[in-house]
mmCIF file of C-alpha atoms in Angstrom:
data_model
loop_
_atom_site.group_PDB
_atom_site.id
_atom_site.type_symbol
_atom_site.label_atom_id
_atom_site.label_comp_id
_atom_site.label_asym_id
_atom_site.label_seq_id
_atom_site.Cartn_x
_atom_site.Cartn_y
_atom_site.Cartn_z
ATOM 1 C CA UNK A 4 118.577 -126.626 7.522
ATOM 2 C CA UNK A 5 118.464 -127.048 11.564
ATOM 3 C CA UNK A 6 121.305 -129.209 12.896
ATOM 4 C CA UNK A 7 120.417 -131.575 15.361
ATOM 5 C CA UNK A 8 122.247 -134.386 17.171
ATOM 6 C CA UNK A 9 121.234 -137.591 17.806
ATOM 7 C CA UNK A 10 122.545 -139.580 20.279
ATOM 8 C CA UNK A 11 123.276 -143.299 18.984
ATOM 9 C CA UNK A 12 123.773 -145.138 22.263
ATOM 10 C CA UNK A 13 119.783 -145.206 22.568
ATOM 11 C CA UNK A 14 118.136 -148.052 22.864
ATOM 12 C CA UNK A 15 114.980 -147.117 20.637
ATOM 13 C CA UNK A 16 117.469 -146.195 17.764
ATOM 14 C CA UNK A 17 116.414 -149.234 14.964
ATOM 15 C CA UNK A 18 118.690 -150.903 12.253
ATOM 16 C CA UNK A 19 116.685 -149.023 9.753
ATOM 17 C CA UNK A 20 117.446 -145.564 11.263
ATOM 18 C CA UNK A 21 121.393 -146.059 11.593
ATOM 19 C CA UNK A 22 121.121 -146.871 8.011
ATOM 20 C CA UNK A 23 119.370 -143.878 7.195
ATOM 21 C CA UNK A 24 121.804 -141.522 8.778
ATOM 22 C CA UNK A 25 124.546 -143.619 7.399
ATOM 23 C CA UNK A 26 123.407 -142.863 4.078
ATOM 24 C CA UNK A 27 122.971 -139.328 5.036
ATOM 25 C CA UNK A 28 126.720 -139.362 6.000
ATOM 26 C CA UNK A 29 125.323 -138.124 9.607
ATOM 27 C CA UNK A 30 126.674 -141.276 11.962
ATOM 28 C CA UNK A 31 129.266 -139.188 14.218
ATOM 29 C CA UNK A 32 130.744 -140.658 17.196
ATOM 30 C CA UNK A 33 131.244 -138.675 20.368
ATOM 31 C CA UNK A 34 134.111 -135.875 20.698
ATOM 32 C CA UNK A 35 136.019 -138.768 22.497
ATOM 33 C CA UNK A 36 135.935 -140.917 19.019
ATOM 34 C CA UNK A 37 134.817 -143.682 20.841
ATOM 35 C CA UNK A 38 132.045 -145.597 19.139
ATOM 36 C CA UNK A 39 128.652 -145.913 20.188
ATOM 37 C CA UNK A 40 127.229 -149.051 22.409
ATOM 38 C CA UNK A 41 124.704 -148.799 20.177
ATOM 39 C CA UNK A 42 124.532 -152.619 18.734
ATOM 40 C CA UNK A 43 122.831 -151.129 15.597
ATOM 41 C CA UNK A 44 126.286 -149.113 15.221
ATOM 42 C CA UNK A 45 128.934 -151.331 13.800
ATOM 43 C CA UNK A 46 131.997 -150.672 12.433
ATOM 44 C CA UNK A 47 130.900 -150.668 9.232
ATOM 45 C CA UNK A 48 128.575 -147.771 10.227
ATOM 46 C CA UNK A 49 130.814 -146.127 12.358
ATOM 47 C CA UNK A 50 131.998 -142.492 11.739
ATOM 48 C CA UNK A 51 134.945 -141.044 13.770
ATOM 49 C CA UNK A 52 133.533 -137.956 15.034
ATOM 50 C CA UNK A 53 136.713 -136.099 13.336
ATOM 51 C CA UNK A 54 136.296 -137.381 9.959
ATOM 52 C CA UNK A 55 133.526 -137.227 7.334
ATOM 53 C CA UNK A 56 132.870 -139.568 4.828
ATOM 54 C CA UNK A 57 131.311 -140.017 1.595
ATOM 55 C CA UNK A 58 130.689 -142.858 -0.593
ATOM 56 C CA UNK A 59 132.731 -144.044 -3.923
ATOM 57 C CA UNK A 60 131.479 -147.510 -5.359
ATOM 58 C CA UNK A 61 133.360 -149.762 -3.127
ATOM 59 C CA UNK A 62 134.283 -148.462 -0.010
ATOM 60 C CA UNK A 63 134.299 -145.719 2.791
ATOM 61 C CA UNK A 64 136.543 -142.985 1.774
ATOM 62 C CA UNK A 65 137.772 -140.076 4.922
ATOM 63 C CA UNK A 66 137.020 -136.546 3.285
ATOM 64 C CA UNK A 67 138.401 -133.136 5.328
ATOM 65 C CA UNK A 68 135.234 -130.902 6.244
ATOM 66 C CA UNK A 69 135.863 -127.290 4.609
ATOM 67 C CA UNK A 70 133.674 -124.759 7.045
ATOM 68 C CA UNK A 71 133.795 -121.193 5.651
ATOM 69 C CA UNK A 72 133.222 -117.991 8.162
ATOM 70 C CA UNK A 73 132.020 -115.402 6.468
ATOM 71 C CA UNK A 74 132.101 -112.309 8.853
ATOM 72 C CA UNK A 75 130.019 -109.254 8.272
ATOM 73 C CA UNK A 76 131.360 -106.103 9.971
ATOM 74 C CA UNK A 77 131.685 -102.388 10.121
ATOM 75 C CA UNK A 78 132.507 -100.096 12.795
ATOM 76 C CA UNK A 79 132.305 -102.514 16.377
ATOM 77 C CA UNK A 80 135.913 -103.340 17.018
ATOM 78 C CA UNK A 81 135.056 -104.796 20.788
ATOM 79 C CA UNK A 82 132.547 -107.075 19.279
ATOM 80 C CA UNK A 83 134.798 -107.758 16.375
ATOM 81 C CA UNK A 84 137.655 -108.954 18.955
ATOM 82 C CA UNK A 85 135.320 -110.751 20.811
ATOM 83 C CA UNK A 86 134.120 -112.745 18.108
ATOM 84 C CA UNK A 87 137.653 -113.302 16.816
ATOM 85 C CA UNK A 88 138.617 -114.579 19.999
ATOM 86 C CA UNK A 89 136.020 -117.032 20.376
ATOM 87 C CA UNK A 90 136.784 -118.400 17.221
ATOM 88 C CA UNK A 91 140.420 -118.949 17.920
ATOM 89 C CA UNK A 92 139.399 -120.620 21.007
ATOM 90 C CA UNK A 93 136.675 -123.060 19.312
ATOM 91 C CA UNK A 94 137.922 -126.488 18.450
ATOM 92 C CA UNK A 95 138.011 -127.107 14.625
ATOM 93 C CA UNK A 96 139.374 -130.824 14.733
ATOM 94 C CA UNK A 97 140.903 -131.591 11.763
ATOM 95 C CA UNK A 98 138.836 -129.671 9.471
ATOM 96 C CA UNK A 99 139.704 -126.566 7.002
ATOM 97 C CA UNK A 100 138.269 -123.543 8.450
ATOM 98 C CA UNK A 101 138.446 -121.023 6.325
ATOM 99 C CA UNK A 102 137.069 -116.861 7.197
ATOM 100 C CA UNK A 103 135.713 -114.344 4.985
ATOM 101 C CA UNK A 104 135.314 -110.825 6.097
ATOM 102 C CA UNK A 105 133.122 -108.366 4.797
ATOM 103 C CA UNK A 106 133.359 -105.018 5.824
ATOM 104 C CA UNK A 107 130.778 -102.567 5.183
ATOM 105 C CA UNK A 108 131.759 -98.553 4.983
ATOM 106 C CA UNK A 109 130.172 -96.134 6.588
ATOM 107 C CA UNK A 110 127.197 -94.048 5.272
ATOM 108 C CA UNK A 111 128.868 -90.403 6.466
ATOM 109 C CA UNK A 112 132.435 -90.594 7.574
ATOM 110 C CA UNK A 113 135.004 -92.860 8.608
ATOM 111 C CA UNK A 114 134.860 -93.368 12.447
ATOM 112 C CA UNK A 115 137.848 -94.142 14.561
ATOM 113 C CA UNK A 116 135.790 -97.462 15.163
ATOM 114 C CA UNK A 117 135.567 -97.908 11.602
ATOM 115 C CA UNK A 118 139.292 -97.790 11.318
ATOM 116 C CA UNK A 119 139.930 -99.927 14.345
ATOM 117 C CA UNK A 120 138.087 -102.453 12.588
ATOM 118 C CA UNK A 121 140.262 -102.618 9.022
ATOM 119 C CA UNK A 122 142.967 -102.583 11.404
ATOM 120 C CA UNK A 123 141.694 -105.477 13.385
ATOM 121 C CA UNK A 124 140.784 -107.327 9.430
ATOM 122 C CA UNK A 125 143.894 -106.379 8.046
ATOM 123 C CA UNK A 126 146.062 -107.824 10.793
ATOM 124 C CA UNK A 127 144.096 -111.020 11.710
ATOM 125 C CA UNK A 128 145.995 -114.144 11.472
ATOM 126 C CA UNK A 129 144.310 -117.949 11.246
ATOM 127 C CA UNK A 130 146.016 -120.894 11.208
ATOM 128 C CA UNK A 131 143.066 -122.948 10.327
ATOM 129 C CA UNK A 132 142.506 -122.215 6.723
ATOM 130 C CA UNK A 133 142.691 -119.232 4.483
ATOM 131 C CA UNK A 134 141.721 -115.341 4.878
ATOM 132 C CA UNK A 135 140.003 -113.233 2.376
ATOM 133 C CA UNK A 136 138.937 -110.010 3.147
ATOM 134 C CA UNK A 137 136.324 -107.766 1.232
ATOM 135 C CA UNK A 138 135.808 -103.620 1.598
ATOM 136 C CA UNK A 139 132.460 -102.203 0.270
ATOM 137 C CA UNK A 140 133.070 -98.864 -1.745
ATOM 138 C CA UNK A 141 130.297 -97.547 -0.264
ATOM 139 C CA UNK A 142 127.604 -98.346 2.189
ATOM 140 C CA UNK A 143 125.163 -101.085 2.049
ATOM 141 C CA UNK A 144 123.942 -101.528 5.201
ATOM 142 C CA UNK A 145 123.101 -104.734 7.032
ATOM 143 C CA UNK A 146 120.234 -106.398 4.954
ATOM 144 C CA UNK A 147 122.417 -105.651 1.727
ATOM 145 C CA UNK A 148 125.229 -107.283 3.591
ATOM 146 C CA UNK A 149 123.281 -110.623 4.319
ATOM 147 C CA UNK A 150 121.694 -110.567 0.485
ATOM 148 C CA UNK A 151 125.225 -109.759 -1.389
ATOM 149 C CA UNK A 152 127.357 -112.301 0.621
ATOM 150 C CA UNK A 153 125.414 -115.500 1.097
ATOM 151 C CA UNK A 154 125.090 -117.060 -1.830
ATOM 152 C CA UNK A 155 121.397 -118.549 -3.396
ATOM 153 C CA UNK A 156 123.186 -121.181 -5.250
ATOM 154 C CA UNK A 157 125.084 -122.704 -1.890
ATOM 155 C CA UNK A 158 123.791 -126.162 -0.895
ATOM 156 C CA UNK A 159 125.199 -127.509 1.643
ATOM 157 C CA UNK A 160 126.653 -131.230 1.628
ATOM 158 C CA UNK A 161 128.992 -133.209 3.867
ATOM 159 C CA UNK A 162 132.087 -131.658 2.982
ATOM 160 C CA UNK A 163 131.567 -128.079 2.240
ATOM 161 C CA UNK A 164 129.561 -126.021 5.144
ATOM 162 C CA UNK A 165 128.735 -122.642 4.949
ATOM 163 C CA UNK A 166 128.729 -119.668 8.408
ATOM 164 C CA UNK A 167 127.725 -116.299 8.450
ATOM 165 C CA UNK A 168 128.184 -114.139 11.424
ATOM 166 C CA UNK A 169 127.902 -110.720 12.349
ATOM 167 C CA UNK A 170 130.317 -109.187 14.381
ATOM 168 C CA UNK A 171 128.187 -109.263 17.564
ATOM 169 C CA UNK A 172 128.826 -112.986 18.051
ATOM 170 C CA UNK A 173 130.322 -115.560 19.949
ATOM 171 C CA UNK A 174 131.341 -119.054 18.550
ATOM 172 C CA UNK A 175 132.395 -121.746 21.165
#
């Protein structure tokens, strides 16, 4: 799944497209939430850029986005804070944003980094949605850490989205 953004005040965008994405739940206005010029954009069509929707038989119904951040880490408590920081600063809208940390242990001994990072997970606070926080028993290393904690049965949809990040990255 690549996300992509298409920009609806274009003049080449047809009737049959907006209806498309409309029944794709992908019509999104601008971070404004100012509809499109677009005259293939009504309001009938129209998405507020901080509300999803799905359909029920009749009508247009506003649904809250759930994104979960699952966070692999280990022993980097710089890039761990960095990340952290980034994501407090990122704009979430409305939406439920809710984090996941997993924290791998180290193969030989328990660094000082290592315990500046359990530190860092233990004492992180979010006001966006809910924390849950995972210690392996013993060490599984990255690739093990990918395979164990994103999930083959997750499909994404409109309402529930799905992040994993290592603890190298930035969010904006």
């Amino acid at each position: 799944i690549i996300p992509s953004m298409i920009h609806l005040d274009s003049p080449s965008l047809s009737h049959e497209k907006v209806a498309l994405l409309q029944n794709w739940h992908l019509i999104l206005a601008d971070a404004n939430d100012t509809a499109p010029s677009n005259p293939s954009v009504t309001s009938a069509t129209y998405i507020p850029h901080s509300k999803i929707h799905t359909k029920n038989s009749t009508t247009l119904t506003a649904v809250r986005t759930v994104l979960t951040i699952r966070i692999i880490t280990m022993d980097r408590p710089l890039a761990l804070n960095r990340l952290l920081t980034s994501m407090k600063s990122a704009r979430y809208d409305n939406d439920l944003v809710n984090i996941e940390f997993y924290v791998d242990k180290p193969a030989k001994e328990q660094t000082k980094d290592y315990k500046s990072v359990l530190e860092i997970v233990n004492s992180f606070s979010w006001t966006h949605g809910t924390i849950a926080r995972h210690f392996e028993t013993t060490n599984a290393g990255i690739f093990k850490m990918w395979v164990r904690h994103f999930p083959a049965s997750f499909v994404p949809n409109a309402t529930d989205l799905l992040m994993v990040l290592e603890d190298d990255m930035e969010v904006s």
